[in-house]
Amino acid sequence: MQATQRRLRRDLEANAQFGALEAVDGHGRTALTGTDANRDARKRLVGRFEDAGLDVTVDAVGTVVGRWTPDSADPSAQPIATGSHLDSVPRGGIFDGPLGVYGGLEAVRTLQDADCNLRRPVDVVCFTEEEGGRFGNGLLGSSVATDRIDVEEALSLEDDAGTDLETSLERIGFRGEGRVDASEWDAWLELHVEQGRTLERREAAVGVVSTISGITHCYLELSGEANHAGSTPMNTRADALAAASDIVLDLESAVRRHVEERSSTAVATVGQLDVSPNATNVIPGEVRLGVDVRDVTQQSIETLVATLEDSARTVERDRPIEVELVRPYDVAPETMAERCQNALRSASDAVGVEAVSMHSGAAHDTMTVSRVTDAGLLFAPSVAGVSHNPREWTDWEDCTTAVTVLAGALGDLAAT
Amino acid sequence: MQATQRRLRRDLEANAQFGALEAVDGHGRTALTGTDANRDARKRLVGRFEDAGLDVTVDAVGTVVGRWTPDSADPSAQPIATGSHLDSVPRGGIFDGPLGVYGGLEAVRTLQDADCNLRRPVDVVCFTEEEGGRFGNGLLGSSVATDRIDVEEALSLEDDAGTDLETSLERIGFRGEGRVDASEWDAWLELHVEQGRTLERREAAVGVVSTISGITHCYLELSGEANHAGSTPMNTRADALAAASDIVLDLESAVRRHVEERSSTAVATVGQLDVSPNATNVIPGEVRLGVDVRDVTQQSIETLVATLEDSARTVERDRPIEVELVRPYDVAPETMAERCQNALRSASDAVGVEAVSMHSGAAHDTMTVSRVTDAGLLFAPSVAGVSHNPREWTDWEDCTTAVTVLAGALGDLAAT
């Protein structure tokens, strides 16, 4: 059983044209949910589903499902599902999302060609607004499909211009009916580009994810006193930026120690820092920090957040600065189902490629689906680990190998 | 000889109405160059000059001079000049600038009342655009009066909306002729609020400035690599914000040591920090820092800039980060003329108040005037050191005492 590179590549290259960026280094696209580019991409997907004999449905939040019911299958059996998303970040790459959707379709075509004796239907799924590039909440379609967000709430989400999801889906003809229910799937597999360098460094064809890291976002408000940079002596300052720098470096050294001594998968990032008034000749009075903490166990995340809180208290003790910390976003780590990991590893063995067992530091729709059914996540290598960037790239050979592994695993799961 | 508090206060309170802020804690105003508020303030000033018998001229860049030629004076003798500015920063205070202009006028009225035997005319000057709140270059009127910027260049400066200084001065009727030439003044004195806490802490009525700190602005561009906060392990990151934090803290500790060991007047501030892409879940790829370094000797400034450069090289050595440093703004320290300082100290003695000898960390028009003639700078106390803020305050008693000192010093200088 072997996926067909030509077919897969044609689909991905055609999809890359929707929202394609001109004059960039690489192959970039901007295809935000509900835009013309997203409409065109969805329409082509529906056509390609139909070409392959899949029954297409679109749910209320625009999640598209193509169902293949093999002649050998019980149409009422719980399906095996696979998929990903077609929306992109602004100025994103052409593989992040589409590889999992068209890879799912190509896996189905591969299974069709192989004439397997499958007992379950196979669903290929395109979730809406995975990136959160327009309506703020990432993993949106999968959150609705797993009942974490209800349909009405999702449809009322607004973009920066005040247009809601419902209006934008109606405009492009993808405001469907009902709700995809992921808990009805017997199992779920997602193929995605790694967005890191682990596979490239190991020269491995595929990665089988054991755990998706949990994520916490903390925001810290540091309050000092804005004052004249010339007439305020050093010893009477309450400089919120110097205090923030303490916290940035404390966190960096703490997480590095944590990686060395306790948990090699831990990461912590101060990605956002805003200074007020932010003028060269004024001592910073206020600083806001946005911190992202991730690891594969909640305990490790809590340890790092406690370190961050300690650092804030130390700054308050050592400087005339007040620090407030809030933690509005917290998603628990998700362990992938053993039987899904096993199916992906067996399929890799059958293809004769090494499957590296690894964690995912990035969130994916699988993180949400995993809460309601058995789920697995398969990675294809990312050249130089680059993603969310027109330079994102995965060799066609690697794409095809990963889809062959996906097809094998789907066939395995759908056979019982 | 004693300045009249009632007269001075009436002028400052009337001036505070132009561009007055409603509903603020304190007494704020916004009176940018060339606005209606600035026009009204200038018109009232001209009227008050004329009420006191001063001959008024307005130069090409709108700098207003009121000349008093005492009967005893040689009209062709080089005048003694004093003054400041009426423009404010956005949401500024009511003393920063106006105290020096109306204080200069009140000093002249005090000298008139005292019937001194003066040999030189006395000029009261209101410089245009000291704050740089609209046309970008601070100290603009004094820079033209000292031939550092020519008239045409100054008139062609544009605000953010593309309106040039010439048009805005014509609109308010203050685009005059010729150029005030500060090198023709025998000496210059400026009264200004301290904008610091030195006088308040010393419970002193006035400060006589010995040196105005020089100022350098450096900008550092740190280039790392923006990447996914989840899928990029700690040991493969090129985090420009962590690197910037190193530089912020290096500079802070270096200048604190420098203050302890070498120069108590040194200050250094990272007032500006901009992160790109500045998203919580993305490792910062680029950071731009704006640094302000000041001290009373150029050598001390150079030592601190060298420390900053060392810090940048250390970051480049220790991290996969590139740093570029530029230094587009550099103004040398200015030592005040001994005879001006002496005149201010003698006048303080005559009034019976302590005159604290101190430096100025803030720049003033005096910094520019000092390059072409003997100059002195007198400070009145600022409550809590607050300035550029509606909470800026100097007690009326302190204003009046400082004007009495100014009058004494002007009289002293004009007598010979």
mmCIF file of C-alpha atoms in Angstrom, chain A residues 102-243:
data_model
loop_
_atom_site.group_PDB
_atom_site.id
_atom_site.type_symbol
_atom_site.label_atom_id
_atom_site.label_comp_id
_atom_site.label_asym_id
_atom_site.label_seq_id
_atom_site.Cartn_x
_atom_site.Cartn_y
_atom_site.Cartn_z
ATOM 1 C CA TYR A 102 -5.511 16.365 1.689
ATOM 2 C CA GLY A 103 -3.243 13.747 3.282
ATOM 3 C CA GLY A 104 -6.408 12.287 4.848
ATOM 4 C CA LEU A 105 -8.112 12.293 1.463
ATOM 5 C CA GLU A 106 -5.088 10.718 -0.192
ATOM 6 C CA ALA A 107 -4.991 8.087 2.578
ATOM 7 C CA VAL A 108 -8.615 7.215 1.777
ATOM 8 C CA ARG A 109 -7.826 6.996 -1.939
ATOM 9 C CA THR A 110 -4.866 4.785 -1.079
ATOM 10 C CA LEU A 111 -7.125 2.517 0.986
ATOM 11 C CA GLN A 112 -9.651 2.483 -1.876
ATOM 12 C CA ASP A 113 -6.901 1.459 -4.287
ATOM 13 C CA ALA A 114 -5.672 -1.260 -1.935
ATOM 14 C CA ASP A 115 -9.115 -2.813 -1.754
ATOM 15 C CA CYS A 116 -8.875 -3.569 2.001
ATOM 16 C CA ASN A 117 -11.603 -5.303 3.921
ATOM 17 C CA LEU A 118 -12.648 -2.456 6.231
ATOM 18 C CA ARG A 119 -15.505 -2.690 8.713
ATOM 19 C CA ARG A 120 -15.898 1.007 9.551
ATOM 20 C CA PRO A 121 -16.497 4.189 7.542
ATOM 21 C CA VAL A 122 -13.607 6.642 7.331
ATOM 22 C CA ASP A 123 -14.295 10.385 7.799
ATOM 23 C CA VAL A 124 -11.960 13.026 6.413
ATOM 24 C CA VAL A 125 -12.462 16.249 8.372
ATOM 25 C CA CYS A 126 -11.593 19.892 7.712
ATOM 26 C CA PHE A 127 -12.042 21.851 10.938
ATOM 27 C CA THR A 128 -12.930 25.564 10.882
ATOM 28 C CA GLU A 129 -10.596 28.248 12.333
ATOM 29 C CA GLU A 130 -7.885 26.053 13.824
ATOM 30 C CA GLU A 131 -5.392 28.916 13.776
ATOM 31 C CA GLY A 132 -7.621 31.519 15.381
ATOM 32 C CA GLY A 133 -6.259 33.981 12.835
ATOM 33 C CA ARG A 134 -9.556 35.834 12.430
ATOM 34 C CA PHE A 135 -11.981 34.935 15.237
ATOM 35 C CA GLY A 136 -9.527 34.752 18.106
ATOM 36 C CA ASN A 137 -10.204 31.289 19.432
ATOM 37 C CA GLY A 138 -7.910 28.718 17.902
ATOM 38 C CA LEU A 139 -9.055 25.065 17.668
ATOM 39 C CA LEU A 140 -12.568 26.444 17.121
ATOM 40 C CA GLY A 141 -14.157 23.768 14.890
ATOM 41 C CA SER A 142 -12.793 20.948 17.038
ATOM 42 C CA SER A 143 -13.917 22.714 20.201
ATOM 43 C CA VAL A 144 -17.470 22.775 18.834
ATOM 44 C CA ALA A 145 -17.194 19.138 17.667
ATOM 45 C CA THR A 146 -16.168 18.138 21.192
ATOM 46 C CA ASP A 147 -18.850 20.279 22.867
ATOM 47 C CA ARG A 148 -16.368 22.529 24.642
ATOM 48 C CA ILE A 149 -17.923 25.549 22.901
ATOM 49 C CA ASP A 150 -21.547 25.547 21.800
ATOM 50 C CA VAL A 151 -22.570 26.366 18.247
ATOM 51 C CA GLU A 152 -24.239 29.683 19.073
ATOM 52 C CA GLU A 153 -21.247 30.933 21.023
ATOM 53 C CA ALA A 154 -18.903 30.016 18.175
ATOM 54 C CA LEU A 155 -21.103 31.642 15.507
ATOM 55 C CA SER A 156 -21.244 34.883 17.451
ATOM 56 C CA LEU A 157 -17.463 35.296 17.671
ATOM 57 C CA GLU A 158 -16.411 38.489 15.898
ATOM 58 C CA ASP A 159 -13.316 39.489 13.960
ATOM 59 C CA ASP A 160 -11.542 42.820 14.525
ATOM 60 C CA ALA A 161 -13.968 44.562 12.153
ATOM 61 C CA GLY A 162 -16.990 43.277 14.108
ATOM 62 C CA THR A 163 -18.114 40.677 11.529
ATOM 63 C CA ASP A 164 -19.251 37.482 13.221
ATOM 64 C CA LEU A 165 -18.375 33.926 12.188
ATOM 65 C CA GLU A 166 -21.968 33.150 11.175
ATOM 66 C CA THR A 167 -22.119 36.066 8.734
ATOM 67 C CA SER A 168 -18.758 35.253 7.262
ATOM 68 C CA LEU A 169 -19.641 31.567 6.798
ATOM 69 C CA GLU A 170 -23.003 32.462 5.206
ATOM 70 C CA ARG A 171 -21.207 34.801 2.837
ATOM 71 C CA ILE A 172 -19.003 31.996 1.514
ATOM 72 C CA GLY A 173 -21.806 29.396 1.553
ATOM 73 C CA PHE A 174 -20.353 27.253 4.333
ATOM 74 C CA ARG A 175 -22.800 27.887 7.178
ATOM 75 C CA GLY A 176 -24.183 24.329 7.294
ATOM 76 C CA GLU A 177 -26.476 22.485 9.703
ATOM 77 C CA GLY A 178 -26.037 20.350 12.789
ATOM 78 C CA ARG A 179 -22.794 19.702 14.619
ATOM 79 C CA VAL A 180 -20.014 17.256 13.885
ATOM 80 C CA ASP A 181 -19.778 15.129 17.049
ATOM 81 C CA ALA A 182 -16.249 13.855 17.594
ATOM 82 C CA SER A 183 -17.373 11.592 20.443
ATOM 83 C CA GLU A 184 -19.096 9.434 17.835
ATOM 84 C CA TRP A 185 -15.769 8.606 16.212
ATOM 85 C CA ASP A 186 -14.205 5.292 17.172
ATOM 86 C CA ALA A 187 -10.782 6.906 16.822
ATOM 87 C CA TRP A 188 -9.078 9.975 15.343
ATOM 88 C CA LEU A 189 -5.704 10.439 13.655
ATOM 89 C CA GLU A 190 -4.197 13.735 12.510
ATOM 90 C CA LEU A 191 -1.231 14.184 10.215
ATOM 91 C CA HIS A 192 0.584 17.514 10.635
ATOM 92 C CA VAL A 193 3.978 19.040 9.916
ATOM 93 C CA GLU A 194 6.207 18.956 12.991
ATOM 94 C CA GLN A 195 7.030 22.714 13.121
ATOM 95 C CA GLY A 196 10.218 21.740 14.959
ATOM 96 C CA ARG A 197 13.556 20.111 14.159
ATOM 97 C CA THR A 198 13.376 16.819 16.024
ATOM 98 C CA LEU A 199 12.666 14.660 12.965
ATOM 99 C CA GLU A 200 15.159 16.537 10.795
ATOM 100 C CA ARG A 201 17.901 16.064 13.397
ATOM 101 C CA ARG A 202 17.069 12.370 13.805
ATOM 102 C CA GLU A 203 16.788 12.017 10.006
ATOM 103 C CA ALA A 204 13.485 10.289 10.658
ATOM 104 C CA ALA A 205 10.561 10.102 8.215
ATOM 105 C CA VAL A 206 7.745 10.361 10.769
ATOM 106 C CA GLY A 207 7.087 11.131 14.410
ATOM 107 C CA VAL A 208 4.418 9.498 16.548
ATOM 108 C CA VAL A 209 3.286 11.867 19.250
ATOM 109 C CA SER A 210 2.944 10.448 22.758
ATOM 110 C CA THR A 211 1.734 13.620 24.473
ATOM 111 C CA ILE A 212 0.663 17.106 23.418
ATOM 112 C CA SER A 213 2.017 19.682 25.845
ATOM 113 C CA GLY A 214 -0.401 21.616 28.020
ATOM 114 C CA ILE A 215 -0.320 25.398 27.699
ATOM 115 C CA THR A 216 -0.706 28.176 30.210
ATOM 116 C CA HIS A 217 -0.668 31.888 29.394
ATOM 117 C CA CYS A 218 0.128 34.276 32.231
ATOM 118 C CA TYR A 219 0.047 38.062 31.980
ATOM 119 C CA LEU A 220 2.008 40.257 34.390
ATOM 120 C CA GLU A 221 1.373 43.962 34.943
ATOM 121 C CA LEU A 222 4.335 45.755 36.487
ATOM 122 C CA SER A 223 3.642 49.196 37.965
ATOM 123 C CA GLY A 224 6.468 51.583 38.753
ATOM 124 C CA GLU A 225 6.645 55.325 38.211
ATOM 125 C CA ALA A 226 7.129 57.097 34.885
ATOM 126 C CA ASN A 227 9.513 59.980 35.365
ATOM 127 C CA HIS A 228 12.018 62.275 33.656
ATOM 128 C CA ALA A 229 15.044 60.292 32.433
ATOM 129 C CA GLY A 230 17.302 63.291 33.062
ATOM 130 C CA SER A 231 16.197 64.679 36.400
ATOM 131 C CA THR A 232 15.457 61.447 38.292
ATOM 132 C CA PRO A 233 18.536 60.029 40.060
ATOM 133 C CA MET A 234 19.174 56.280 39.750
ATOM 134 C CA ASN A 235 18.436 55.572 43.421
ATOM 135 C CA THR A 236 14.953 57.110 43.381
ATOM 136 C CA ARG A 237 13.624 55.288 40.326
ATOM 137 C CA ALA A 238 10.809 52.773 40.056
ATOM 138 C CA ASP A 239 11.694 51.471 36.587
ATOM 139 C CA ALA A 240 9.117 48.926 35.452
ATOM 140 C CA LEU A 241 11.244 47.783 32.486
ATOM 141 C CA ALA A 242 14.304 46.939 34.580
ATOM 142 C CA ALA A 243 11.969 44.952 36.854
#
